[in-house]
Short mmCIF file of C-alpha atoms and ligand atoms in Angstrom, two decimals:
data_model
loop_
_atom_site.label_atom_id
_atom_site.label_comp_id
_atom_site.label_asym_id
_atom_site.label_seq_id
_atom_site.Cartn_x
_atom_site.Cartn_y
_atom_site.Cartn_z
CA MET A 1 -65.37 17.27 -38.33
CA THR A 2 -62.00 19.16 -38.81
CA LEU A 3 -62.63 22.08 -41.33
CA ALA A 4 -59.88 24.11 -43.02
CA TYR A 5 -60.09 27.88 -43.38
CA ARG A 6 -58.20 30.14 -45.75
CA MET A 7 -56.21 33.29 -45.14
CA LEU A 8 -56.91 36.24 -47.45
CA SER A 9 -53.73 37.90 -48.89
CA ASN A 10 -53.44 40.29 -51.93
CA GLY A 11 -57.17 39.39 -52.74
CA ARG A 12 -56.63 35.71 -52.92
CA LEU A 13 -57.83 33.15 -50.56
CA LEU A 14 -54.75 30.82 -50.13
CA ASP A 15 -54.99 27.14 -49.95
CA LEU A 16 -52.12 26.50 -47.61
CA PRO A 17 -51.69 23.53 -45.17
CA ALA A 18 -53.63 24.10 -41.93
CA THR A 19 -51.52 23.22 -38.99
CA LEU A 20 -52.75 25.12 -36.04
CA PRO A 21 -55.51 23.35 -34.10
CA VAL A 22 -58.54 25.41 -32.85
CA LEU A 23 -60.35 23.71 -29.96
CA ASP A 24 -64.02 24.05 -28.70
CA PRO A 25 -63.58 25.22 -25.14
CA ALA A 26 -66.66 23.32 -23.98
CA THR A 27 -65.23 19.93 -25.14
CA GLU A 28 -61.59 20.49 -25.46
CA LYS A 29 -61.85 18.87 -28.91
CA GLU A 30 -60.25 20.01 -31.96
CA ILE A 31 -62.87 21.70 -34.30
CA ALA A 32 -60.61 23.06 -37.01
CA ARG A 33 -57.26 23.74 -38.14
CA VAL A 34 -56.00 27.10 -39.40
CA PRO A 35 -52.87 28.12 -41.33
CA ASP A 36 -49.59 29.33 -39.78
CA CYS A 37 -48.35 32.53 -41.58
CA THR A 38 -44.74 32.33 -42.31
CA ALA A 39 -42.36 35.35 -42.45
CA GLU A 40 -42.26 35.17 -46.10
CA LEU A 41 -46.05 35.28 -46.42
CA LEU A 42 -46.13 38.18 -44.19
CA ASP A 43 -43.59 40.02 -46.18
CA ALA A 44 -45.46 39.51 -49.39
CA THR A 45 -48.80 40.56 -47.91
CA VAL A 46 -47.30 43.71 -46.46
CA GLN A 47 -45.78 44.36 -50.01
CA ALA A 48 -49.31 43.74 -51.55
CA ALA A 49 -50.81 46.05 -48.95
CA ARG A 50 -48.32 48.77 -49.78
CA SER A 51 -48.91 48.43 -53.57
CA ALA A 52 -52.62 48.72 -52.92
CA PHE A 53 -52.37 51.73 -50.70
CA PRO A 54 -52.14 54.60 -53.25
CA GLY A 55 -55.24 53.34 -55.28
CA TRP A 56 -57.23 52.86 -51.99
CA ARG A 57 -56.09 56.24 -50.58
CA ASP A 58 -57.18 57.94 -53.84
CA THR A 59 -60.54 56.05 -53.83
CA PRO A 60 -63.36 58.81 -52.80
CA TYR A 61 -64.05 58.75 -49.28
CA ALA A 62 -67.78 58.05 -49.88
CA GLN A 63 -66.82 54.98 -52.04
CA ARG A 64 -64.73 53.64 -49.08
CA ALA A 65 -67.58 54.29 -46.69
CA GLU A 66 -69.89 52.43 -49.10
CA ARG A 67 -67.48 49.47 -49.17
CA LEU A 68 -67.74 49.17 -45.31
CA LEU A 69 -71.56 49.13 -45.64
CA ALA A 70 -71.28 46.37 -48.28
CA LEU A 71 -69.15 44.25 -45.71
CA ALA A 72 -71.71 44.97 -43.03
CA ALA A 73 -74.43 43.61 -45.41
CA ARG A 74 -72.29 40.60 -46.23
CA ILE A 75 -71.86 39.83 -42.41
CA LYS A 76 -75.54 40.25 -41.79
CA ALA A 77 -76.42 37.86 -44.64
CA HIS A 78 -74.21 35.23 -42.79
CA ALA A 79 -74.97 36.22 -39.25
CA ASP A 80 -76.08 32.71 -38.14
CA GLU A 81 -73.14 30.89 -39.48
CA LEU A 82 -70.70 33.49 -38.08
CA ALA A 83 -72.54 33.30 -34.69
CA LEU A 84 -72.11 29.65 -34.54
CA LEU A 85 -68.39 29.95 -35.26
CA ILE A 86 -68.01 32.21 -32.45
CA THR A 87 -69.82 30.02 -29.97
CA GLN A 88 -67.84 27.00 -31.17
CA GLU A 89 -64.47 28.79 -30.80
CA GLN A 90 -65.17 31.26 -27.96
CA GLY A 91 -67.59 29.29 -25.93
CA ARG A 92 -70.27 31.80 -25.35
CA PRO A 93 -73.83 31.03 -25.47
CA LEU A 94 -75.37 31.29 -28.94
CA PRO A 95 -77.78 34.31 -28.48
CA MET A 96 -74.68 36.22 -27.14
CA ALA A 97 -72.72 35.20 -30.13
CA LYS A 98 -75.53 36.42 -32.28
CA ALA A 99 -75.50 39.72 -30.43
CA GLU A 100 -71.71 40.03 -31.12
CA VAL A 101 -72.45 39.54 -35.02
CA SER A 102 -75.21 42.31 -34.85
CA THR A 103 -72.93 44.45 -32.83
CA THR A 104 -70.29 44.09 -35.65
CA VAL A 105 -72.71 45.04 -38.29
CA HIS A 106 -73.92 48.00 -36.22
CA TRP A 107 -70.25 49.05 -35.89
CA LEU A 108 -69.20 49.04 -39.41
CA ARG A 109 -72.48 50.99 -40.34
CA GLY A 110 -71.92 53.47 -37.50
CA THR A 111 -68.26 53.97 -38.53
CA ALA A 112 -69.17 54.58 -42.21
CA GLN A 113 -70.99 57.62 -40.95
CA LEU A 114 -68.03 59.29 -39.40
CA VAL A 115 -66.41 62.41 -41.28
CA LEU A 116 -62.84 63.32 -41.34
CA PRO A 117 -62.41 67.01 -40.36
CA MET A 118 -60.49 69.51 -42.59
CA THR A 119 -59.89 73.07 -41.45
CA GLU A 120 -58.92 75.97 -43.80
CA ARG A 121 -57.95 79.54 -42.86
CA ILE A 122 -56.78 82.55 -44.90
CA ASP A 123 -54.73 84.71 -42.80
CA ALA A 124 -54.14 88.61 -42.80
CA GLN A 125 -51.32 88.19 -45.36
CA GLY A 126 -53.74 86.17 -47.76
CA VAL A 127 -51.79 82.77 -46.95
CA ARG A 128 -54.20 79.85 -47.13
CA TRP A 129 -53.54 77.27 -44.35
CA THR A 130 -55.26 73.89 -45.09
CA THR A 131 -55.00 71.18 -42.61
CA ARG A 132 -56.36 67.68 -43.63
CA ARG A 133 -56.05 64.28 -42.55
CA VAL A 134 -54.18 61.56 -44.66
CA PRO A 135 -53.94 57.89 -44.12
CA LEU A 136 -50.84 56.31 -42.72
CA GLY A 137 -50.14 53.45 -45.14
CA VAL A 138 -50.46 49.73 -44.08
CA VAL A 139 -52.17 49.17 -40.70
CA ALA A 140 -52.07 46.05 -38.68
CA ALA A 141 -55.06 45.08 -36.46
CA ILE A 142 -54.32 42.60 -33.62
CA ALA A 143 -57.35 41.31 -31.79
CA PRO A 144 -57.86 39.24 -28.67
CA TRP A 145 -60.16 36.14 -28.16
CA ASN A 146 -63.12 37.53 -26.07
CA PHE A 147 -64.95 39.33 -28.72
CA PRO A 148 -63.06 38.26 -31.89
CA LEU A 149 -65.27 39.88 -34.54
CA THR A 150 -66.46 43.15 -32.94
CA LEU A 151 -62.83 44.06 -31.67
CA ALA A 152 -61.56 43.46 -35.23
CA ALA A 153 -64.33 45.60 -36.68
CA MET A 154 -63.36 48.28 -34.41
CA LYS A 155 -60.07 48.56 -36.06
CA LEU A 156 -61.06 47.49 -39.62
CA GLY A 157 -63.61 50.09 -39.97
CA PRO A 158 -61.77 53.30 -39.26
CA ALA A 159 -58.44 51.99 -40.77
CA LEU A 160 -60.17 51.30 -44.26
CA LEU A 161 -62.45 54.33 -44.02
CA ALA A 162 -59.49 56.63 -43.56
CA GLY A 163 -57.82 55.23 -46.72
CA ASN A 164 -55.22 52.76 -45.14
CA THR A 165 -54.84 49.12 -46.29
CA LEU A 166 -54.99 46.46 -43.48
CA ILE A 167 -53.59 43.28 -42.39
CA LEU A 168 -55.88 41.69 -39.65
CA LYS A 169 -54.72 39.06 -37.19
CA PRO A 170 -57.04 37.33 -34.88
CA SER A 171 -56.07 35.57 -31.71
CA PRO A 172 -54.83 32.05 -32.47
CA PHE A 173 -57.39 30.74 -30.04
CA THR A 174 -60.30 32.41 -31.90
CA PRO A 175 -59.35 32.61 -35.72
CA LEU A 176 -62.41 31.04 -37.25
CA ALA A 177 -64.93 33.77 -37.47
CA THR A 178 -62.27 36.19 -38.62
CA LEU A 179 -60.97 34.01 -41.31
CA ARG A 180 -64.65 33.37 -42.57
CA LEU A 181 -65.07 37.22 -42.54
CA GLY A 182 -61.94 37.52 -44.82
CA GLU A 183 -63.47 34.98 -47.09
CA LEU A 184 -66.74 36.82 -47.35
CA ALA A 185 -64.97 40.15 -47.85
CA ALA A 186 -62.62 38.85 -50.48
CA ASP A 187 -64.46 40.32 -53.56
CA LEU A 188 -65.66 43.48 -51.79
CA PHE A 189 -62.26 45.20 -51.72
CA PRO A 190 -59.46 45.62 -54.39
CA PRO A 191 -56.53 42.98 -53.86
CA GLY A 192 -54.34 43.90 -50.88
CA VAL A 193 -56.72 46.42 -49.29
CA LEU A 194 -57.87 43.88 -46.68
CA ASN A 195 -55.89 40.86 -45.71
CA VAL A 196 -56.45 38.28 -42.93
CA LEU A 197 -53.64 36.24 -41.48
CA THR A 198 -53.32 33.73 -38.86
CA GLY A 199 -50.43 32.27 -37.04
CA GLY A 200 -49.08 31.12 -33.72
CA ASP A 201 -47.37 33.14 -31.15
CA ALA A 202 -44.56 34.29 -33.46
CA LEU A 203 -46.79 36.17 -35.84
CA GLY A 204 -47.78 39.01 -33.54
CA PRO A 205 -44.19 39.99 -32.80
CA MET A 206 -43.36 39.72 -36.60
CA ILE A 207 -46.27 42.14 -37.35
CA THR A 208 -45.33 44.66 -34.77
CA ALA A 209 -41.68 44.65 -35.79
CA HIS A 210 -42.28 44.87 -39.45
CA PRO A 211 -40.78 48.02 -41.10
CA GLY A 212 -43.39 48.14 -43.83
CA ILE A 213 -46.24 48.66 -41.32
CA ALA A 214 -47.10 52.15 -40.28
CA LYS A 215 -49.49 51.61 -37.35
CA VAL A 216 -50.68 48.78 -35.12
CA GLY A 217 -54.07 48.92 -33.65
CA PHE A 218 -53.99 46.41 -30.63
CA THR A 219 -56.45 44.96 -28.18
CA GLY A 220 -55.21 42.62 -25.50
CA SER A 221 -53.68 42.49 -22.05
CA THR A 222 -51.56 45.33 -20.58
CA ALA A 223 -48.54 42.87 -20.40
CA THR A 224 -48.87 42.21 -24.13
CA GLY A 225 -49.43 45.90 -24.77
CA ARG A 226 -46.17 46.70 -23.23
CA ARG A 227 -44.45 44.13 -25.54
CA VAL A 228 -46.17 45.64 -28.67
CA MET A 229 -44.93 49.22 -27.76
CA ALA A 230 -41.39 47.96 -27.17
CA SER A 231 -41.43 46.05 -30.50
CA ALA A 232 -42.89 49.14 -32.52
CA ALA A 233 -40.43 51.50 -30.97
CA PRO A 234 -37.45 50.93 -33.44
CA THR A 235 -39.81 51.70 -36.52
CA LEU A 236 -41.71 54.42 -34.46
CA LYS A 237 -45.15 52.89 -35.53
CA HIS A 238 -48.24 54.75 -34.48
CA LEU A 239 -50.03 52.72 -31.84
CA THR A 240 -53.56 52.40 -30.48
CA LEU A 241 -53.47 50.21 -27.43
CA GLU A 242 -56.77 48.96 -25.82
CA LEU A 243 -55.69 46.91 -22.69
CA GLY A 244 -56.70 45.34 -19.56
CA GLY A 245 -58.92 46.73 -16.83
CA ASN A 246 -60.03 46.13 -13.21
CA ASP A 247 -63.14 48.10 -13.45
CA ALA A 248 -64.87 49.09 -10.02
CA ALA A 249 -68.61 49.40 -9.62
CA VAL A 250 -69.60 51.75 -6.84
CA VAL A 251 -73.09 51.14 -5.42
CA LEU A 252 -74.24 54.38 -3.50
CA PRO A 253 -76.13 53.89 -0.19
CA ASP A 254 -79.53 55.09 -1.87
CA ALA A 255 -79.48 52.38 -4.58
CA ASP A 256 -82.12 49.55 -4.51
CA PRO A 257 -79.87 46.70 -3.30
CA VAL A 258 -81.74 43.80 -4.94
CA LYS A 259 -82.61 45.37 -8.35
CA THR A 260 -78.95 46.65 -8.64
CA ALA A 261 -77.43 43.39 -7.67
CA ARG A 262 -79.53 41.56 -10.37
CA ARG A 263 -78.60 44.02 -13.07
CA LEU A 264 -74.93 44.26 -12.05
CA PHE A 265 -74.75 40.56 -12.01
CA MET A 266 -74.60 40.29 -15.85
CA GLY A 267 -72.31 43.35 -15.86
CA ALA A 268 -69.74 41.07 -14.13
CA PHE A 269 -70.43 37.74 -15.57
CA LEU A 270 -71.40 38.41 -19.15
CA ASN A 271 -69.09 36.12 -21.48
CA SER A 272 -68.00 34.33 -18.16
CA GLY A 273 -66.39 37.68 -17.10
CA GLN A 274 -64.09 37.76 -20.06
CA VAL A 275 -65.00 41.31 -20.86
CA CYS A 276 -62.54 44.05 -20.71
CA ILE A 277 -64.98 46.47 -19.10
CA ALA A 278 -66.73 43.94 -16.71
CA ALA A 279 -67.33 44.96 -13.27
CA LYS A 280 -64.48 43.27 -11.62
CA ARG A 281 -64.60 44.91 -8.03
CA ILE A 282 -68.05 45.83 -6.59
CA TYR A 283 -68.01 48.36 -3.78
CA VAL A 284 -71.33 48.35 -1.96
CA HIS A 285 -72.22 50.75 1.07
CA GLU A 286 -72.15 49.00 4.21
CA SER A 287 -76.02 49.98 4.94
CA ILE A 288 -77.20 47.89 1.78
CA TYR A 289 -74.24 45.38 1.59
CA ASP A 290 -75.92 42.35 3.08
CA ARG A 291 -79.12 42.55 1.03
CA PHE A 292 -77.04 43.30 -2.15
CA ALA A 293 -74.77 40.29 -1.36
CA THR A 294 -77.72 38.03 -0.80
CA ALA A 295 -79.43 39.00 -4.07
CA PHE A 296 -76.09 38.78 -6.00
CA ALA A 297 -75.22 35.32 -4.72
CA GLU A 298 -78.75 34.15 -5.68
CA ALA A 299 -78.26 35.34 -9.13
CA ALA A 300 -74.92 33.42 -9.39
CA ARG A 301 -76.69 30.16 -8.05
CA ALA A 302 -79.57 30.70 -10.66
CA THR A 303 -77.26 30.74 -13.76
CA ARG A 304 -77.05 27.78 -16.14
CA MET A 305 -73.61 26.87 -17.11
CA GLY A 306 -72.92 24.62 -20.13
CA PRO A 307 -71.78 24.44 -23.70
CA GLY A 308 -72.82 27.65 -25.59
CA THR A 309 -74.79 25.52 -28.16
CA GLU A 310 -77.26 24.26 -25.48
CA GLU A 311 -80.38 26.06 -25.13
CA GLY A 312 -81.01 28.06 -22.02
CA VAL A 313 -77.37 28.14 -21.00
CA THR A 314 -76.33 31.70 -19.65
CA ILE A 315 -72.62 30.99 -18.80
CA GLY A 316 -70.45 29.26 -21.13
CA PRO A 317 -66.72 27.99 -20.56
CA ILE A 318 -63.62 30.01 -20.10
CA GLN A 319 -61.99 30.46 -23.55
CA ASN A 320 -58.71 28.53 -23.26
CA ARG A 321 -56.76 26.42 -20.88
CA GLN A 322 -54.22 29.18 -19.98
CA GLN A 323 -56.95 31.53 -18.87
CA TYR A 324 -58.90 28.66 -17.09
CA GLU A 325 -55.62 27.74 -15.14
CA ARG A 326 -55.21 31.46 -14.24
CA VAL A 327 -58.77 31.91 -13.00
CA LYS A 328 -58.53 28.62 -11.02
CA SER A 329 -55.31 29.66 -9.41
CA LEU A 330 -57.07 32.97 -8.33
CA ILE A 331 -59.77 30.94 -6.72
CA GLU A 332 -57.42 28.60 -5.04
CA ASP A 333 -55.56 31.54 -3.85
CA CYS A 334 -58.86 32.88 -2.29
CA ARG A 335 -59.36 29.48 -0.60
CA ALA A 336 -56.00 29.28 0.74
CA SER A 337 -56.22 32.90 2.18
CA GLY A 338 -59.54 31.96 3.98
CA HIS A 339 -61.76 34.48 1.93
CA ARG A 340 -65.51 33.67 2.40
CA PHE A 341 -67.35 32.32 -0.76
CA LEU A 342 -70.94 33.44 -1.17
CA ALA A 343 -71.57 31.31 -4.37
CA GLY A 344 -69.40 29.08 -6.65
CA GLY A 345 -65.85 28.09 -6.15
CA ASP A 346 -66.14 24.34 -6.96
CA ILE A 347 -64.76 23.63 -10.23
CA PRO A 348 -66.19 20.75 -11.89
CA ALA A 349 -63.98 17.90 -13.45
CA GLY A 350 -63.66 18.42 -17.36
CA PRO A 351 -63.81 18.05 -20.18
CA GLY A 352 -64.32 21.76 -20.81
CA TYR A 353 -62.87 24.87 -19.17
CA PHE A 354 -66.01 25.41 -16.93
CA ILE A 355 -65.88 27.65 -13.93
CA PRO A 356 -69.06 28.59 -12.04
CA PRO A 357 -69.94 32.15 -11.15
CA THR A 358 -67.98 32.73 -7.99
CA VAL A 359 -68.69 35.49 -5.55
CA LEU A 360 -66.36 36.49 -2.73
CA ASP A 361 -67.58 38.21 0.43
CA ASN A 362 -65.43 41.38 1.34
CA PRO A 363 -61.88 39.92 0.81
CA PRO A 364 -59.04 42.28 1.90
CA GLU A 365 -58.27 45.14 -0.39
CA ASP A 366 -54.73 43.92 -0.92
CA SER A 367 -55.78 40.43 -1.92
CA ARG A 368 -54.97 39.10 -5.22
CA ILE A 369 -58.66 38.80 -6.24
CA VAL A 370 -59.01 42.47 -5.63
CA GLN A 371 -55.69 43.78 -7.14
CA GLU A 372 -55.47 41.55 -10.26
CA GLU A 373 -57.77 41.48 -13.28
CA PRO A 374 -59.25 38.02 -13.22
CA PHE A 375 -60.73 38.04 -16.64
CA GLY A 376 -63.00 35.29 -15.50
CA PRO A 377 -66.20 34.44 -13.52
CA VAL A 378 -65.10 35.40 -10.13
CA VAL A 379 -65.98 38.72 -8.48
CA PRO A 380 -65.27 40.15 -5.07
CA LEU A 381 -67.86 42.24 -3.32
CA LEU A 382 -66.49 44.99 -1.15
CA ARG A 383 -68.03 46.69 1.71
CA TYR A 384 -67.40 50.51 2.27
CA ALA A 385 -68.37 53.10 4.79
CA SER A 386 -68.05 56.38 2.97
CA VAL A 387 -68.26 57.55 -0.56
CA ASP A 388 -64.77 59.26 -0.46
CA GLU A 389 -63.24 55.92 0.72
CA ALA A 390 -65.05 54.04 -2.19
CA VAL A 391 -63.62 56.55 -4.68
CA GLN A 392 -60.09 56.27 -3.16
CA ARG A 393 -60.28 52.40 -3.18
CA ALA A 394 -61.76 52.42 -6.70
CA ASN A 395 -59.00 54.63 -8.12
CA ALA A 396 -56.19 52.75 -6.40
CA THR A 397 -55.12 50.74 -9.37
CA GLU A 398 -52.82 50.96 -12.36
CA TYR A 399 -55.85 50.32 -14.54
CA GLY A 400 -58.33 53.03 -15.81
CA LEU A 401 -60.50 51.47 -18.32
CA GLY A 402 -64.10 51.79 -17.27
CA ALA A 403 -66.25 52.13 -13.95
CA LEU A 404 -69.74 51.99 -12.95
CA VAL A 405 -71.90 54.01 -10.41
CA TRP A 406 -75.33 53.00 -9.38
CA SER A 407 -77.77 55.24 -7.35
CA ASN A 408 -81.29 56.55 -7.37
CA ASP A 409 -80.00 60.01 -7.66
CA VAL A 410 -78.56 60.57 -10.98
CA GLU A 411 -76.75 63.84 -10.32
CA ALA A 412 -75.06 62.30 -7.14
CA ALA A 413 -73.93 59.41 -9.36
CA ARG A 414 -72.64 61.61 -12.04
CA ALA A 415 -70.66 63.69 -9.39
CA VAL A 416 -69.02 60.53 -8.06
CA ALA A 417 -68.32 59.24 -11.70
CA ALA A 418 -66.42 62.28 -12.43
CA ARG A 419 -64.05 61.58 -9.65
CA LEU A 420 -63.23 58.03 -11.05
CA GLU A 421 -60.14 57.67 -12.97
CA ALA A 422 -61.59 55.63 -15.91
CA GLY A 423 -62.02 56.38 -19.58
CA THR A 424 -65.76 55.58 -19.51
CA VAL A 425 -68.14 55.63 -16.54
CA TRP A 426 -71.45 54.00 -16.92
CA ILE A 427 -74.33 55.43 -14.52
CA ASN A 428 -77.11 53.00 -13.81
CA ALA A 429 -76.15 51.30 -16.96
CA LEU A 430 -74.15 48.47 -18.32
CA HIS A 431 -71.49 48.70 -20.88
CA LEU A 432 -73.19 50.74 -23.50
CA LEU A 433 -70.86 51.63 -26.27
CA ASP A 434 -71.37 53.42 -29.55
CA PRO A 435 -69.32 53.35 -32.63
CA GLN A 436 -69.47 57.22 -32.79
CA VAL A 437 -68.54 57.84 -29.32
CA PRO A 438 -64.69 57.64 -28.33
CA PHE A 439 -63.59 54.91 -26.08
CA ALA A 440 -60.13 55.12 -24.30
CA GLY A 441 -58.48 53.56 -21.41
CA ARG A 442 -56.65 55.83 -18.94
CA LYS A 443 -53.40 54.95 -16.97
CA GLN A 444 -52.08 51.42 -18.00
CA SER A 445 -55.45 50.47 -19.74
CA GLY A 446 -54.48 52.03 -23.01
CA LEU A 447 -52.86 54.52 -25.22
CA GLY A 448 -54.93 56.49 -27.88
CA VAL A 449 -58.54 56.27 -28.50
CA GLU A 450 -60.79 53.76 -30.29
CA ASN A 451 -64.30 54.71 -31.84
CA GLY A 452 -65.74 58.11 -32.70
CA VAL A 453 -64.00 60.69 -34.93
CA GLU A 454 -61.15 60.65 -32.52
CA GLY A 455 -60.81 56.93 -33.07
CA LEU A 456 -60.88 57.54 -36.76
CA LEU A 457 -58.33 60.32 -36.56
CA ALA A 458 -55.91 57.76 -34.93
CA TYR A 459 -55.66 56.09 -38.29
CA THR A 460 -54.44 59.19 -39.97
CA ALA A 461 -51.64 61.87 -39.92
CA VAL A 462 -52.07 65.45 -40.18
CA GLN A 463 -50.98 67.26 -43.47
CA THR A 464 -50.91 71.02 -43.57
CA LEU A 465 -50.76 72.71 -47.10
CA VAL A 466 -49.64 76.33 -46.83
CA GLY A 467 -50.17 78.79 -49.76
P1 NAD B 1 -53.41 38.97 -25.28
O1 NAD B 1 -52.62 40.36 -25.01
O2 NAD B 1 -52.83 37.60 -24.74
O3 NAD B 1 -53.39 38.73 -26.78
C1 NAD B 1 -54.07 39.60 -27.72
C2 NAD B 1 -53.52 39.51 -29.14
O4 NAD B 1 -52.20 39.85 -29.20
C3 NAD B 1 -53.72 38.15 -29.77
O5 NAD B 1 -53.95 38.26 -31.13
C4 NAD B 1 -52.25 37.55 -29.63
O6 NAD B 1 -52.01 36.51 -30.44
C5 NAD B 1 -51.41 38.84 -29.88
N1 NAD B 1 -50.06 38.69 -29.32
C6 NAD B 1 -49.75 38.09 -28.15
N2 NAD B 1 -48.41 38.45 -27.95
C7 NAD B 1 -48.02 39.25 -28.87
C8 NAD B 1 -46.71 39.93 -28.94
N3 NAD B 1 -45.70 39.90 -28.24
N4 NAD B 1 -46.73 40.90 -30.03
C9 NAD B 1 -47.82 41.23 -30.89
N5 NAD B 1 -49.10 40.44 -30.68
C10 NAD B 1 -49.00 39.53 -29.68
O7 NAD B 1 -54.76 39.16 -24.79
P2 NAD B 1 -55.94 38.23 -24.78
O8 NAD B 1 -55.73 37.08 -23.68
O9 NAD B 1 -56.21 37.65 -26.20
O10 NAD B 1 -57.21 39.10 -24.32
C11 NAD B 1 -57.55 39.39 -22.88
C12 NAD B 1 -57.12 40.80 -22.54
O11 NAD B 1 -57.41 41.76 -23.41
C13 NAD B 1 -57.54 41.25 -21.13
O12 NAD B 1 -56.55 41.83 -20.31
C14 NAD B 1 -58.74 42.20 -21.47
O13 NAD B 1 -59.02 43.04 -20.33
C15 NAD B 1 -57.99 42.85 -22.65
N6 NAD B 1 -59.06 43.50 -23.53
C16 NAD B 1 -59.19 44.88 -23.68
C17 NAD B 1 -60.07 45.50 -24.38
C18 NAD B 1 -60.27 47.07 -24.48
O14 NAD B 1 -60.86 47.54 -25.29
N7 NAD B 1 -59.40 47.81 -23.70
C19 NAD B 1 -61.08 44.63 -25.12
C20 NAD B 1 -61.05 43.32 -25.04
C21 NAD B 1 -59.92 42.59 -24.23
#
């Protein structure tokens, strides 16, 4: 059945022709169509968001926080419906889609607790210096397709809490849960405060160049991040860019090889590897490499791949054809280069963008599979001899998003973690994130900060009152 979804603009759910097809990546069949926002509608929405700005800016902070909680409650009440949409459009197994909806609720609630700092000082001459934080105006949030709802909430929450009005644009590959979020939120905010627009490839660049938009919060690839930055330059927009990563996991010689392999496996293959902070290069000390590799490959063979709606499935399809072709080409490059496969590598005929968990045995450091972000279910295991060497190899990348260290000795692991050039380093843990803790990519993994008070400050400007 083809369903139509409506965009939210200026408090109205628009009944416009839906022209852009949305596919289920497990079947490649069309499951819905969504509208394609025109330049005129974007202009009108920006104008509405600008008109709504003074009223929302002057709404008491506690009331804005309360609206975020109301949105969280509305999402929770529709959790099953939203999770099914995520599975259908994104491909992930339903329990993991449910987890995304819960995380989104948790994020909005946690963000609503954040407090904007204000400082005041009276100097020796009796002059009063007050520095406070004010919202920027109209903010645009541009989200990717891997975690459509949570990554949208990471922008929506702080932007609205700080007193901005918002235009939210999901990826054209995964617009459904986000459009549904707009429908559910339509009566929770004054008209123009929250808007949800969908479109094809032209909409993102129209947003980033729009003179009426003050800031862009963007999550996506590093290549697109560069384009966003260039397009935002003429109007000097504020930017937060959360970009790609090629995260290294360093397994120290004292780690339990079998237990660590089993745990790290999901750290590499969750969401079919389509996670910005997935373990994408796994450095294992030579003394435990073989036992680690055997257990890791066993875990790969034990997964059940299939449509996310099927019970017991742990690995769904790749989200879209473009990404599927990219991951396939990396696997073909591994084969052509003679790298040894420990698991996977055989890609079934369609329909569906399915690629089994694929594990490579110690390919050369300069191979594509080590150097590039695969963003799919293919992971190289890499043998190292000394910790200094592992740190040097882990840091030898343009990316600096996350990293992982595994050891029985937490202090030794923390010492290694401190030497890794990454915004977040997990120690014996997988990808814990918290709405109250800042998250930021270093090097070409990003610009600015998301989450925590620092993330909230990124949706404000400083205003100092003197006297
Ligand atoms: P993408 O860069 O292709 O697209 C992201 C969003 O940008 C989509 O909404 C897309 O429509 C839009 N867009 C595309 N071109 C644009 C342009 N020129 N101007 C403005 N907007 C444009 O990314 P993707 O393929 O959807 O997501 C995968 C990438 O995102 C991976 O590299 C992954 O590591 C990264 N990612 C990073 C984080 C993080 O927090 N750092 C989180 C999730 C994903």
